[in-house]
Amino acid sequence: MHSQLDLVQARTKSYIQGPHRFLIGGKAVDPSAAAEFHITDPSTGERLSEFASATEAETNAAISAARRTFDTGLWRNVSPAQRAQVLWRVANLIEENRQLLGELEALEGGKLIGAALNGEVWAAAEAFRYHAGWCTKIEGKTFKPSIPGLDLEGTTRLEPVGVAGLITPWNGSLVMSAWKLAPALAAGCSVVLKPSENTVLSALRLGELLGEAGVPEGVVNIVLGGGRTVGAHICEDARVDKVSFTGSTNTGRALIDAAKGNLKKLSLELGGKSPVLVFEDADIRAAIDGAAEGIFSNAGQVCVAGSRILVHTSKFDEVVAGISARADALAIGPTMDETSTLGPLISEQHRNSVSSYVDRARSEGIEVVTGGEAGDGDGYFYQPTVIIDHERTSCVWSNEIFGPVATVTPFETEAEALALANDTEYGLAASVWSENTSRVQRATRALRAGIVWVNCHGIPDMSMPIGGYKQSGWGREHGWNGVEAFLEHKSIMQRVMPDPRADG
Ligand code: NAD
């Protein structure tokens, strides 16, 4: 095992080694409990450092700080233009910290260093710039009520929802944190963020940068720890008005139960089993490249990964061969090696889960065309895998595997393709590959998914709402919808009295 610690700048190494403190009320707070979790490099399996879970008292303190700053208007009463300036400064600071943040994502989050530096850090900065623009555009409406005999004036006002709990997964910790913090802060909320216990470092650094940029103390609080302890506490606490969660569908269900005490508002960005529809009239080369990228990027640990590839029978063999060739050409390797094109899965446990799905599919008689085994070395690598699934009864057809595993299935007709695409409890994303514009329109209308890409797959944009139909979630992130998710609508009706000094 070659440590990747020696490949990062000294500042990153020291940041990784800790100590790792919570951010509560604007102060870096030393945990009172003993360390419980390890920070592990998934490329090597090396334990890099450790951190403690927040106790009940520490989680309470974080929620209290958020509550206090919200109730006293410390942030929500800051003028929209000033809030915008602060968010813009956060974006600049993220870019100034590019190397550190990128290396943290590479060592702890299993992101290839090039993608981390040029994709993740850029996307996090962009989230703050985009939402800086919304701060000054949060506005209500006026309307004329129709009640006979009364002179009334109606207005609507948008107000921050209150204290927001932000709970994020590990597959893009920096970006997921930014995607929640930026709209919550644009709306004027105070927050408590709990990153995944697998990836805490970039979120902690981001918390520090928010303070440097001018977010007042206590508006953003960050606690670390397990989902069922710290995460559940945030979701159950009646002082929290809203929870914005990204993670698995099963955890999403648990949150619905936890949130019911004070009926807190919930945004749920959950799992997916997204179809990629390749029609016979597609640019097949582009479709093969796009489908391969759509499932193997970030080793398949992407919520919108195109894990079910549906191909017209006339192009089936060509697409299977093409995607398999792309899979075989990937260079599996550690994230700090710039020649690696496929990094590790996040943990040994997760690799075992991916591996057990493929093994089960094999035992169900499914053909594994390429891959299907763990990668070499101490890291949690898994080979890019292509499976042919004609029957659609196997475990790989219906379950979100969250690894570099594609099932490829043939179809005869457009109607069959659309029925297969919608044959899932999820509804997060889909892509359609075709040069026939009417077919594209029919397909985008029929697909039950929150995002449909045409002749591309998996490209996010801050202006494009993302979220799920069916069991892929509640609500949308990004665009105006994402800001609105942190706002309450208030209607105000005013009776306009006649001027007592008027004649008659
Ligand atoms: P997870 O559900 O296991 O954990 C997500 C977060 O929830 C973590 O911070 C965890 O500590 C916390 N958590 C766990 N149990 C909890 C509980 N009972 N109460 C409160 N918090 C709890 O998900 P994961 O394995 O970290 O991430 C992978 C999943 O995330 C996949 O299903 C993926 O599809 C999904 N995801 C969805 C999107 C989207 O935009 N729809 C984006 C990224 C990831």
XYZ file of C-alpha atoms and ligand atoms in Angstrom:
548
model
C 0.000 0.000 0.000
C 1.450 3.345 -1.089
C 0.116 6.202 0.967
C -1.334 9.046 -1.058
C -0.651 11.439 1.827
C 2.815 12.155 0.473
C 1.347 13.223 -2.841
C -0.675 16.136 -1.516
C 0.518 19.566 -0.434
C 1.665 19.922 3.187
C -1.382 22.035 3.993
C -3.754 19.298 2.854
C -1.835 16.666 4.795
C -2.047 18.711 7.956
C -5.765 19.412 7.381
C -6.448 15.707 6.957
C -4.571 14.828 10.111
C -6.771 17.137 12.125
C -7.918 17.692 14.779
C -11.459 17.786 13.359
C -13.695 20.167 15.230
C -17.354 21.012 14.945
C -18.456 24.477 13.909
C -20.931 25.679 16.515
C -21.966 29.293 17.033
C -19.041 30.477 14.926
C -16.436 28.665 17.063
C -14.359 25.595 16.280
C -15.465 23.269 19.059
C -13.387 20.303 20.244
C -15.554 17.195 20.491
C -16.151 15.941 24.014
C -16.447 12.272 23.013
C -13.639 9.971 21.962
C -12.991 9.457 18.248
C -15.454 7.026 16.715
C -15.002 7.314 12.942
C -12.015 6.947 10.651
C -11.137 9.059 7.655
C -10.060 6.471 5.126
C -8.486 6.833 1.715
C -10.589 4.512 -0.471
C -7.758 4.288 -3.021
C -5.487 2.527 -0.532
C -7.594 1.568 2.472
C -5.244 3.645 4.604
C -6.738 5.171 7.725
C -5.706 8.810 7.508
C -7.142 10.157 10.742
C -10.183 9.949 12.975
C -12.962 12.089 14.343
C -15.610 11.992 17.026
C -19.354 12.050 16.683
C -21.222 15.020 18.128
C -22.906 14.190 21.406
C -26.545 15.021 21.998
C -25.454 18.172 23.860
C -23.206 19.275 20.988
C -25.920 18.682 18.397
C -28.320 20.618 20.616
C -25.840 23.472 20.840
C -25.528 23.605 17.041
C -29.308 23.687 16.628
C -29.619 26.347 19.363
C -27.037 28.549 17.634
C -28.896 28.270 14.342
C -32.208 28.968 16.080
C -30.817 31.996 17.931
C -29.306 33.566 14.837
C -32.468 32.987 12.873
C -34.808 34.345 15.516
C -32.673 37.445 16.044
C -32.500 38.074 12.298
C -28.704 38.077 12.229
C -28.604 36.859 8.641
C -32.144 36.991 7.312
C -32.272 40.756 7.977
C -29.001 41.423 6.167
C -29.888 43.242 2.951
C -30.210 41.007 -0.096
C -27.386 42.830 -1.886
C -25.047 42.291 1.063
C -26.001 38.626 1.247
C -25.192 38.363 -2.460
C -21.760 39.889 -1.885
C -21.002 37.412 0.882
C -22.008 34.435 -1.281
C -19.873 35.770 -4.127
C -16.920 36.026 -1.742
C -17.487 32.388 -0.716
C -17.129 31.405 -4.380
C -13.845 33.327 -4.648
C -12.516 31.710 -1.471
C -13.449 28.253 -2.754
C -11.362 28.947 -5.842
C -8.480 30.262 -3.752
C -8.648 26.964 -1.821
C -8.892 24.898 -4.978
C -5.855 22.715 -4.358
C -6.755 21.953 -0.745
C -10.427 21.235 -1.450
C -9.633 19.167 -4.534
C -7.065 17.081 -2.677
C -9.478 16.511 0.216
C -12.072 15.227 -2.251
C -9.440 12.984 -3.853
C -8.123 11.490 -0.625
C -11.273 11.199 1.419
C -14.022 11.187 -1.200
C -12.404 8.934 -3.816
C -12.621 11.545 -6.598
C -10.037 11.453 -9.362
C -7.792 14.455 -8.750
C -8.407 16.029 -12.174
C -12.184 15.772 -11.753
C -11.925 17.081 -8.192
C -9.836 20.135 -9.108
C -11.579 21.008 -12.343
C -15.091 19.697 -11.750
C -16.005 19.519 -8.064
C -14.284 22.700 -6.876
C -15.553 24.644 -9.874
C -19.125 23.369 -9.338
C -19.056 24.297 -5.655
C -17.908 27.850 -6.452
C -20.499 28.088 -9.209
C -23.282 27.128 -6.780
C -22.456 30.157 -4.623
C -22.163 32.518 -7.608
C -25.457 31.315 -9.042
C -27.266 31.752 -5.740
C -25.659 35.131 -5.104
C -27.771 36.253 -8.054
C -31.014 35.062 -6.474
C -30.571 37.033 -3.228
C -31.892 40.243 -4.760
C -34.652 38.553 -6.750
C -36.705 36.931 -4.013
C -39.949 38.789 -4.431
C -43.690 38.404 -3.895
C -46.682 39.595 -5.915
C -49.546 41.966 -5.548
C -53.122 41.038 -6.410
C -56.601 42.494 -6.192
C -59.010 40.454 -4.054
C -62.613 40.157 -5.268
C -64.622 40.324 -2.042
C -67.658 42.528 -2.747
C -67.993 45.757 -0.766
C -64.443 45.867 0.536
C -61.459 47.757 -0.828
C -58.699 45.199 -0.376
C -55.106 44.938 -1.424
C -53.396 41.548 -1.518
C -49.665 40.897 -1.455
C -47.520 37.805 -1.110
C -44.167 37.838 0.607
C -41.476 35.175 0.589
C -39.671 34.597 3.860
C -36.903 32.172 4.849
C -38.345 28.909 6.156
C -36.274 29.125 9.364
C -33.623 26.768 10.685
C -32.688 24.214 8.035
C -30.996 20.877 8.709
C -28.800 19.901 5.750
C -27.845 16.234 5.459
C -25.547 15.134 2.657
C -24.190 11.876 1.201
C -20.564 10.983 0.436
C -20.575 10.906 -3.343
C -19.567 14.540 -3.852
C -19.411 15.949 -0.372
C -18.151 19.417 -1.324
C -20.654 19.927 -4.111
C -23.591 18.482 -2.190
C -22.802 20.797 0.730
C -22.577 23.781 -1.625
C -25.822 22.811 -3.374
C -27.637 23.033 -0.038
C -25.769 25.816 1.755
C -25.926 28.301 -1.121
C -29.731 28.324 -1.632
C -30.392 28.120 2.119
C -28.184 31.167 2.720
C -29.589 33.021 -0.302
C -33.053 32.528 1.199
C -31.904 33.838 4.597
C -32.003 30.593 6.600
C -29.699 29.579 9.437
C -28.461 26.006 9.132
C -27.018 22.910 10.757
C -25.073 20.785 8.275
C -24.217 17.136 8.861
C -22.055 15.637 6.149
C -21.812 11.894 5.594
C -19.590 10.118 8.121
C -17.555 8.874 5.109
C -16.600 12.361 3.930
C -16.341 15.229 6.391
C -13.259 17.259 5.489
C -14.320 19.404 2.545
C -17.556 20.337 4.345
C -15.558 21.428 7.412
C -13.251 23.556 5.275
C -16.235 25.051 3.474
C -17.707 26.009 6.849
C -14.507 27.909 7.662
C -14.606 29.707 4.321
C -18.200 30.805 4.903
C -17.057 32.514 8.095
C -14.122 34.157 6.313
C -16.493 35.418 3.629
C -18.652 37.184 6.208
C -21.488 34.793 7.068
C -22.208 35.842 10.679
C -21.216 33.492 13.497
C -23.806 30.866 14.328
C -25.644 31.060 10.999
C -23.849 27.978 9.654
C -23.156 25.187 12.127
C -21.535 21.877 11.262
C -21.627 18.720 13.325
C -20.173 15.334 12.452
C -21.400 11.868 13.228
C -23.596 8.962 12.318
C -26.875 9.222 10.488
C -28.957 7.340 13.007
C -27.628 9.433 15.889
C -26.678 12.967 14.868
C -28.653 12.959 11.604
C -31.773 11.585 13.282
C -31.469 14.135 16.097
C -31.501 17.009 13.580
C -34.485 15.508 11.784
C -36.464 14.986 14.986
C -35.684 18.276 16.725
C -38.711 20.577 16.777
C -36.493 23.685 16.605
C -35.541 22.692 13.068
C -38.135 23.929 10.555
C -36.887 22.143 7.466
C -34.599 19.324 6.448
C -32.973 19.165 3.052
C -31.642 15.653 2.555
C -29.705 13.919 -0.194
C -29.128 10.210 0.184
C -30.699 6.821 -0.301
C -34.402 6.174 -0.650
C -34.451 3.997 2.461
C -32.940 6.760 4.595
C -35.401 9.183 3.014
C -38.239 7.022 4.332
C -36.742 7.105 7.841
C -36.565 10.899 7.645
C -40.259 11.162 6.874
C -40.964 9.404 10.168
C -38.425 11.481 12.059
C -39.774 14.769 10.700
C -43.388 14.139 11.570
C -43.135 15.424 15.177
C -43.244 19.079 14.152
C -44.256 18.330 10.544
C -41.058 19.966 9.357
C -40.750 20.646 5.660
C -38.727 18.038 3.794
C -36.780 18.089 0.559
C -35.630 14.614 -0.404
C -33.109 13.961 -3.181
C -32.985 10.177 -3.298
C -31.791 7.251 -5.337
C -32.196 6.359 -8.985
C -32.039 3.578 -11.552
C -31.908 5.782 -14.580
C -32.501 4.497 -18.115
C -30.469 5.416 -21.184
C -32.555 4.858 -24.338
C -30.532 4.288 -27.491
C -32.755 4.299 -30.579
C -31.712 2.935 -33.959
C -31.628 6.468 -35.399
C -29.124 7.741 -32.811
C -25.556 8.805 -33.492
C -24.384 5.433 -32.172
C -20.804 6.435 -31.514
C -21.913 9.412 -29.426
C -24.476 7.213 -27.648
C -21.815 4.636 -26.740
C -19.478 7.318 -25.417
C -22.300 9.013 -23.494
C -23.682 5.784 -22.042
C -20.210 4.657 -20.915
C -19.519 8.037 -19.326
C -23.000 7.991 -17.785
C -22.338 4.789 -15.828
C -18.566 4.712 -15.260
C -18.022 8.337 -14.242
C -17.119 8.519 -10.505
C -17.191 4.688 -10.596
C -20.975 4.784 -10.952
C -21.421 6.520 -7.598
C -23.677 9.151 -9.078
C -27.375 9.505 -8.309
C -28.231 10.032 -11.996
C -25.915 7.249 -13.268
C -27.343 5.658 -16.408
C -27.396 2.148 -15.011
C -29.999 0.624 -17.362
C -29.008 0.962 -20.996
C -31.853 0.110 -23.378
C -30.838 -0.430 -26.991
C -32.783 -1.116 -30.180
C -32.146 -4.709 -31.277
C -30.595 -3.576 -34.579
C -27.815 -1.770 -32.687
C -27.622 -3.991 -29.616
C -24.431 -5.940 -30.372
C -22.629 -2.798 -31.535
C -23.549 -0.890 -28.358
C -22.665 -3.781 -26.030
C -19.292 -4.137 -27.756
C -18.693 -0.392 -27.700
C -19.496 0.091 -24.026
C -17.501 -3.015 -23.089
C -14.518 -1.677 -25.028
C -14.824 1.668 -23.205
C -14.978 -0.241 -19.902
C -11.898 -2.304 -20.719
C -9.981 0.815 -21.695
C -10.489 2.491 -18.309
C -7.395 2.694 -16.139
C -8.381 1.627 -12.621
C -6.150 3.352 -10.124
C -5.640 5.655 -7.173
C -7.149 9.087 -7.282
C -3.903 11.091 -7.050
C -2.513 9.326 -10.114
C -3.431 11.538 -13.050
C -3.401 8.567 -15.404
C -6.226 6.835 -13.508
C -9.588 7.081 -15.238
C -11.620 4.951 -12.812
C -11.259 5.499 -9.086
C -12.366 3.425 -6.111
C -15.701 2.844 -4.441
C -16.083 4.727 -1.194
C -15.592 1.869 1.279
C -14.985 -1.818 1.616
C -18.554 -2.277 2.763
C -19.854 -0.524 -0.345
C -17.615 -2.577 -2.615
C -18.945 -5.748 -0.985
C -22.467 -4.547 -1.682
C -21.706 -3.859 -5.381
C -19.924 -7.179 -5.682
C -22.763 -9.119 -4.090
C -25.289 -7.706 -6.592
C -23.154 -8.843 -9.516
C -22.517 -12.263 -7.952
C -26.230 -12.699 -7.333
C -27.030 -11.705 -10.923
C -24.520 -14.296 -12.150
C -26.180 -16.947 -10.031
C -29.503 -15.894 -11.571
C -28.010 -16.806 -14.961
C -27.279 -13.269 -16.159
C -24.420 -12.820 -18.644
C -21.529 -10.666 -17.440
C -19.817 -9.450 -20.626
C -16.894 -7.707 -18.980
C -15.731 -6.858 -15.447
C -17.632 -8.367 -12.558
C -14.719 -8.617 -10.114
C -13.028 -6.468 -7.514
C -9.996 -4.545 -8.752
C -6.428 -5.278 -7.625
C -4.707 -3.703 -4.654
C -5.694 -2.556 -1.200
C -8.117 0.095 -2.409
C -11.834 -0.495 -2.840
C -11.747 -0.842 -6.614
C -14.337 -2.613 -8.703
C -13.984 -3.393 -12.379
C -16.270 -1.542 -14.780
C -18.912 -4.123 -15.520
C -21.320 -4.698 -18.380
C -24.187 -7.134 -17.947
C -26.688 -8.284 -20.555
C -30.149 -8.571 -19.092
C -32.853 -9.884 -21.447
C -35.334 -11.000 -18.822
C -35.372 -7.952 -16.525
C -36.085 -10.138 -13.529
C -32.610 -10.021 -11.969
C -31.573 -7.998 -8.937
C -29.420 -5.733 -11.116
C -32.415 -4.568 -13.139
C -34.362 -3.145 -10.226
C -31.863 -2.194 -7.491
C -29.717 0.910 -7.319
C -26.204 -0.606 -7.190
C -24.309 2.703 -7.063
C -21.216 1.270 -8.709
C -19.729 0.924 -12.211
C -22.258 -1.689 -13.284
C -24.398 -1.266 -16.417
C -27.146 -3.587 -17.555
C -27.818 -3.526 -21.277
C -31.233 -4.680 -22.496
C -32.622 -4.854 -26.043
C -35.995 -3.512 -27.229
C -37.952 -3.805 -30.492
C -40.288 -0.823 -30.510
C -40.417 2.702 -29.154
C -43.417 1.797 -26.972
C -41.503 -1.135 -25.490
C -38.468 1.071 -24.820
C -40.552 3.636 -22.950
C -42.356 0.952 -20.933
C -38.990 -0.587 -19.945
C -37.573 2.813 -19.064
C -40.475 3.501 -16.720
C -40.345 -0.008 -15.222
C -38.734 1.162 -11.975
C -39.776 2.501 -8.608
C -37.346 5.379 -9.188
C -37.786 8.432 -11.386
C -34.699 10.588 -11.083
C -33.249 10.874 -14.576
C -33.169 9.433 -18.089
C -31.511 10.082 -21.412
C -32.763 9.676 -24.937
C -30.389 9.159 -27.835
C -32.043 9.785 -31.211
C -31.782 12.127 -34.202
C -35.567 12.031 -34.752
C -37.038 15.143 -33.130
C -40.619 13.868 -32.966
C -39.436 10.665 -31.330
C -37.404 12.722 -28.863
C -40.517 14.749 -28.008
C -42.654 11.622 -27.561
C -40.021 10.066 -25.340
C -39.362 13.118 -23.154
C -43.125 13.414 -22.609
C -43.561 9.753 -21.694
C -40.589 9.328 -19.375
C -41.448 9.508 -15.676
C -38.233 11.174 -14.537
C -37.257 14.528 -13.042
C -34.578 15.184 -15.672
C -34.410 13.937 -19.233
C -31.246 14.547 -21.216
C -31.291 14.308 -25.015
C -28.131 13.121 -26.764
C -26.174 13.641 -23.553
C -26.352 12.239 -20.019
C -25.645 13.449 -16.513
C -24.774 17.079 -17.228
C -25.891 19.219 -14.277
C -26.454 22.943 -14.406
C -27.362 25.306 -11.601
C -30.288 26.654 -13.588
C -31.771 23.198 -14.260
C -33.895 21.817 -11.406
C -33.006 18.298 -10.304
C -35.188 15.950 -8.316
C -37.256 12.869 -8.486
C -40.533 11.487 -9.702
C -41.801 8.435 -7.790
C -39.457 7.156 -5.076
C -36.549 9.355 -6.159
C -37.671 12.112 -3.870
C -39.695 15.157 -2.983
C -38.994 18.618 -4.343
C -36.260 20.030 -6.547
C -32.785 21.475 -6.091
C -31.252 24.118 -8.397
C -32.945 26.902 -10.291
C -35.638 29.020 -8.655
C -37.270 25.816 -7.318
C -34.174 25.127 -5.222
C -34.298 28.561 -3.586
C -38.053 28.330 -3.101
C -37.515 25.110 -1.155
C -35.991 27.266 1.618
C -38.797 29.842 1.589
C -42.263 30.156 3.084
C -45.018 31.988 1.214
C -46.945 34.503 3.238
C -50.132 36.128 1.942
C -51.118 39.507 3.323
C -54.549 41.004 2.814
C -54.980 44.638 3.722
C -58.248 46.524 3.898
C -57.785 50.009 2.476
C -59.852 52.468 4.495
C -61.446 55.498 2.858
C -59.701 58.818 3.452
C -61.621 60.332 6.426
C -60.754 63.824 5.201
C -62.213 63.265 1.760
C -65.423 65.169 0.875
C -68.754 63.357 1.187
P -27.363 7.435 3.009
O -28.845 7.567 2.880
O -26.824 6.219 3.618
O -26.754 8.652 3.856
C -26.959 9.998 3.469
C -26.830 10.878 4.702
O -27.905 10.584 5.588
C -25.550 10.664 5.501
O -25.097 11.908 5.997
C -26.017 9.777 6.648
O -25.237 9.905 7.807
C -27.409 10.325 6.889
N -28.345 9.415 7.537
C -28.364 8.066 7.505
N -29.385 7.593 8.253
C -30.029 8.673 8.756
C -31.162 8.843 9.591
N -31.852 7.791 10.059
N -31.549 10.088 9.919
C -30.881 11.155 9.439
N -29.791 11.062 8.645
C -29.381 9.837 8.300
O -26.803 7.670 1.531
P -25.284 7.549 1.049
O -24.952 6.105 0.985
O -24.441 8.474 1.832
O -25.394 8.147 -0.426
C -25.745 7.394 -1.534
C -27.210 7.603 -1.875
O -27.455 8.991 -2.110
C -27.610 6.903 -3.154
O -28.858 6.272 -2.977
C -27.742 8.048 -4.168
O -28.606 7.790 -5.235
C -28.234 9.147 -3.299
N -27.969 10.444 -3.914
C -29.020 11.144 -4.467
C -28.790 12.368 -5.111
C -29.926 13.156 -5.720
O -29.726 14.312 -6.070
N -31.106 12.583 -5.885
C -27.487 12.872 -5.168
C -26.452 12.136 -4.605
C -26.706 10.920 -3.976
